[in-house]
PDB file of C-alpha atoms in Angstrom:
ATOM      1  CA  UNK A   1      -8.780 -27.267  28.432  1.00  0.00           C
ATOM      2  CA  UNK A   2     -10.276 -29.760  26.303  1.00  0.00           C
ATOM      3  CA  UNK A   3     -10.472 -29.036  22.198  1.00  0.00           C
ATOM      4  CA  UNK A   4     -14.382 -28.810  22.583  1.00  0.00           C
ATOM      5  CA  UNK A   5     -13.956 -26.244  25.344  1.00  0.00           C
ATOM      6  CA  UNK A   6     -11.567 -23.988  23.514  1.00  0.00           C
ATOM      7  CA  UNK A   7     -13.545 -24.520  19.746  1.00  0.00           C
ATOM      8  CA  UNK A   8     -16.718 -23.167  22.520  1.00  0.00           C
ATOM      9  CA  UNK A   9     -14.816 -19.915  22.443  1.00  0.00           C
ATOM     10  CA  UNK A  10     -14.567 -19.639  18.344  1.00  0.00           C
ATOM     11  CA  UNK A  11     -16.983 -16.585  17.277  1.00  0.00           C
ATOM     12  CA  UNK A  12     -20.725 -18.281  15.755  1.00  0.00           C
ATOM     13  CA  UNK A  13     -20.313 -16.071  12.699  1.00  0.00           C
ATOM     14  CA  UNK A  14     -17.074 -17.712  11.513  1.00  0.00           C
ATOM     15  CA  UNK A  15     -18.739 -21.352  13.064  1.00  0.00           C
ATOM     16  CA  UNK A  16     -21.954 -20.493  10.382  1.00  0.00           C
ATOM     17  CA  UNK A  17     -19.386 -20.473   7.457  1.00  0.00           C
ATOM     18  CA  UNK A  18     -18.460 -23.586   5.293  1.00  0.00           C
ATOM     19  CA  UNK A  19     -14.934 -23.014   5.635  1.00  0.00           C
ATOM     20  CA  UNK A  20     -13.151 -25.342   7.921  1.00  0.00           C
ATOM     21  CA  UNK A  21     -10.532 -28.196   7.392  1.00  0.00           C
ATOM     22  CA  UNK A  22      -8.844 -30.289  10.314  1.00  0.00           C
ATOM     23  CA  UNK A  23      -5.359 -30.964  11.365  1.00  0.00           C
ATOM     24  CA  UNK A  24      -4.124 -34.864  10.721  1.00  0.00           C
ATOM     25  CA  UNK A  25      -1.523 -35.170  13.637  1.00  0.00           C
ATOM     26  CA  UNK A  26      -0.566 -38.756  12.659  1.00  0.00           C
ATOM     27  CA  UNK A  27       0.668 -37.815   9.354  1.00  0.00           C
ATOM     28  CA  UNK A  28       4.052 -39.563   8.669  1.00  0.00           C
ATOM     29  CA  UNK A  29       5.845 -36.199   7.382  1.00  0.00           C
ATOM     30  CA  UNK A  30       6.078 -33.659  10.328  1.00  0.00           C
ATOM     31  CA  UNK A  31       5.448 -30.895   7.730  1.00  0.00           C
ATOM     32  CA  UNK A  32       2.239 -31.916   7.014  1.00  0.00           C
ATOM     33  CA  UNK A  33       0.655 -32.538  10.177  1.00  0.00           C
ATOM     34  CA  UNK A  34      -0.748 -29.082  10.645  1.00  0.00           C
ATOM     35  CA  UNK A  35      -2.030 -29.000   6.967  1.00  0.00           C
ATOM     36  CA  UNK A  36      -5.687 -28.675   5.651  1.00  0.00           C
ATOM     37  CA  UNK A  37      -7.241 -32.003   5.568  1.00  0.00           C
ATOM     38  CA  UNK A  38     -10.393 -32.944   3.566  1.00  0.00           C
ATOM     39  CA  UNK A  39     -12.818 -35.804   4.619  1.00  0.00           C
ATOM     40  CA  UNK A  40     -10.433 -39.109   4.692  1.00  0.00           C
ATOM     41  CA  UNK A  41      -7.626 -37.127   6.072  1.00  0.00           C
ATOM     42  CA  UNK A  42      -6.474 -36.090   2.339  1.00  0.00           C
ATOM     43  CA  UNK A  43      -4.660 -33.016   2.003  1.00  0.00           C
ATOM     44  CA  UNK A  44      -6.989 -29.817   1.569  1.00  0.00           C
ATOM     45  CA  UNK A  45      -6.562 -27.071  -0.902  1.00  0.00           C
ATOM     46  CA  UNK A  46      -6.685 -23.839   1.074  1.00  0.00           C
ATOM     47  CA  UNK A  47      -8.062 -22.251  -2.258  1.00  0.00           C
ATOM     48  CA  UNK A  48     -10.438 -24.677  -3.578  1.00  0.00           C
ATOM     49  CA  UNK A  49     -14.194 -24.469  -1.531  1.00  0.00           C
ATOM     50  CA  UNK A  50     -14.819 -27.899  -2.400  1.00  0.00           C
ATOM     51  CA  UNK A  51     -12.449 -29.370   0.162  1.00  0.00           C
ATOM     52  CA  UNK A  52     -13.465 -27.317   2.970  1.00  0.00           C
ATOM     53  CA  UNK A  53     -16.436 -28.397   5.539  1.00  0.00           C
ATOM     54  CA  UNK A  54     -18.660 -27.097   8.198  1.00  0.00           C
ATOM     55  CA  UNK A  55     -17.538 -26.463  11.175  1.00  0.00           C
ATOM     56  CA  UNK A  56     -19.541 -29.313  12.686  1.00  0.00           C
ATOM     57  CA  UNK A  57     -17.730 -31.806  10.397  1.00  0.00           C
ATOM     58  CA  UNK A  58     -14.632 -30.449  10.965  1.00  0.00           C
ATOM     59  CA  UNK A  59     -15.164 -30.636  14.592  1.00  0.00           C
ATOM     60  CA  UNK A  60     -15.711 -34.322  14.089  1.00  0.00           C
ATOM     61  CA  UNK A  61     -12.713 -35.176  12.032  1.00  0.00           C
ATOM     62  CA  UNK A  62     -10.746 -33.513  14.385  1.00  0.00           C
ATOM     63  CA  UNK A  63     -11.249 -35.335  17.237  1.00  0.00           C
ATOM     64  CA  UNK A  64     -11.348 -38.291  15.522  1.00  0.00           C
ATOM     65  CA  UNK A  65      -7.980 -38.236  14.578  1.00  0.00           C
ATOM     66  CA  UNK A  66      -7.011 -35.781  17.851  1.00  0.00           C
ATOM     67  CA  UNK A  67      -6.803 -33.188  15.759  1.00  0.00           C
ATOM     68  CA  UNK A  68      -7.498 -29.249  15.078  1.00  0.00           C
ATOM     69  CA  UNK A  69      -9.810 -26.945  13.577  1.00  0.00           C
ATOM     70  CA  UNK A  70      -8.950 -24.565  10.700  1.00  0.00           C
ATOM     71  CA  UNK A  71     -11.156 -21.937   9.378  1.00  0.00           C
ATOM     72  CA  UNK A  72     -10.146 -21.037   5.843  1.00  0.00           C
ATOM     73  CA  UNK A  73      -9.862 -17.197   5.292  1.00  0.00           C
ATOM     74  CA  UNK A  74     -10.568 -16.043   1.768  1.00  0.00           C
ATOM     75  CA  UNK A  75      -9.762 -12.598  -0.195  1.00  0.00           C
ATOM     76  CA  UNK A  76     -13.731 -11.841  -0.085  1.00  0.00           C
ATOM     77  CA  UNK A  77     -13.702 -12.205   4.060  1.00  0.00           C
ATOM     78  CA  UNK A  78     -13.726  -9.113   6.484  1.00  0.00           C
ATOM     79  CA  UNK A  79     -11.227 -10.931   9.032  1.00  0.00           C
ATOM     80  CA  UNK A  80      -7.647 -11.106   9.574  1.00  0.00           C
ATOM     81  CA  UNK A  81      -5.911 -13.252  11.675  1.00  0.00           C
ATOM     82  CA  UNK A  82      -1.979 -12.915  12.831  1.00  0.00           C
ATOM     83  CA  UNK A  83      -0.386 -15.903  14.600  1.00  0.00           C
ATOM     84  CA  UNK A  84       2.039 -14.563  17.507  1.00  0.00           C
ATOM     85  CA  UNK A  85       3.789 -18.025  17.964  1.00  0.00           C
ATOM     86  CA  UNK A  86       7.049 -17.122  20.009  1.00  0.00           C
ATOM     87  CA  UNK A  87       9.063 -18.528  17.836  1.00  0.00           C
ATOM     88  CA  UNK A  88      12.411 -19.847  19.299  1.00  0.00           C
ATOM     89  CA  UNK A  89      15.202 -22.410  19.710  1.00  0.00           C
ATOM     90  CA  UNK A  90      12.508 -24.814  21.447  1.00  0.00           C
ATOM     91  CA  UNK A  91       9.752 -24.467  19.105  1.00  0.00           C
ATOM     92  CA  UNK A  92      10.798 -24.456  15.617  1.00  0.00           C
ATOM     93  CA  UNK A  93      14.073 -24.435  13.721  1.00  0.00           C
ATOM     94  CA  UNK A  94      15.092 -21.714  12.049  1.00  0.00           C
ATOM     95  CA  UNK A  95      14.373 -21.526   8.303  1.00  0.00           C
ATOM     96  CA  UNK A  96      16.164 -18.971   7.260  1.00  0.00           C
ATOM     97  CA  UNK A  97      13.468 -17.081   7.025  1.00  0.00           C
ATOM     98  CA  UNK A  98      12.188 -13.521   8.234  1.00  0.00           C
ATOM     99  CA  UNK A  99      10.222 -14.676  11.401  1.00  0.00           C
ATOM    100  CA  UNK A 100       8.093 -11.541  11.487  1.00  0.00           C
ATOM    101  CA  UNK A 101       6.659 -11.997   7.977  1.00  0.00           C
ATOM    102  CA  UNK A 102       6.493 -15.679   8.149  1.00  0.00           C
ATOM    103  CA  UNK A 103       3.019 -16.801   9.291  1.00  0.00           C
ATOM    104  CA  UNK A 104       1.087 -13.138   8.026  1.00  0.00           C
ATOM    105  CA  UNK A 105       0.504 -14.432   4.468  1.00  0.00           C
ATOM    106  CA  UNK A 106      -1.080 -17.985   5.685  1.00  0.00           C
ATOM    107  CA  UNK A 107      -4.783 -18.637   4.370  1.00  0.00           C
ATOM    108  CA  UNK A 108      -5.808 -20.938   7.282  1.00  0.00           C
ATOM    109  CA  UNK A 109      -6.195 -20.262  11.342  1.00  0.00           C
ATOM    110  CA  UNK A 110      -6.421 -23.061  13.686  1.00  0.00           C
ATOM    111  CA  UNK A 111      -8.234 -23.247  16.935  1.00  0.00           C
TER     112      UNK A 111
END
């Protein structure tokens, strides 16, 4: 499945909302290639609504750069999102951190 085909499946209310930032996969630190980028592939502030973007542009960043979508959840929003990454051996050291808690307080979602 293509990124178009699976950003297709991303509900038209959160689409209508300015708050999306891409993924820069090329960035030379591994830690920061799943952070909130701004126009020019500049780190994004997941708290500041001046870096974030429609969902159109963010579309196009992304696949410009191969790339993913973010939408950027806020305190006023009426979502939640959990990520259920299995998270294992293969897929991400351990940081010596509690792997249940880990992801629940994250301010951004990607598609």
């Amino acid at each position: 499945m293509t990124n178009g085909q699976r950003w297709a499946h991303i509900p038209q209310e959160l689409k209508q909302r300015p708050q999306w930032c891409y993924t820069y996969p090329q960035d030379v630190d591994p830690l920061r290639r799943k952070a909130p980028r701004k126009a020019g592939n500049y780190l994004a502030s997941d708290t500041n609504p001046a870096d974030w973007m429609t969902f159109e542009l963010a579309c196009k960043m992304a696949l410009q750069v191969n790339g993913e979508v973010g939408f950027i959840l806020t305190e006023y929003d009426e979502y939640t999102c959990i990520d259920l990454d299995v998270v294992d051996a293969e897929t991400q050291r351990d940081k010596g951190q509690d792997r249940k808690s880990t992801r629940l307080n994250s301010s951004h979602q990607y598609y």
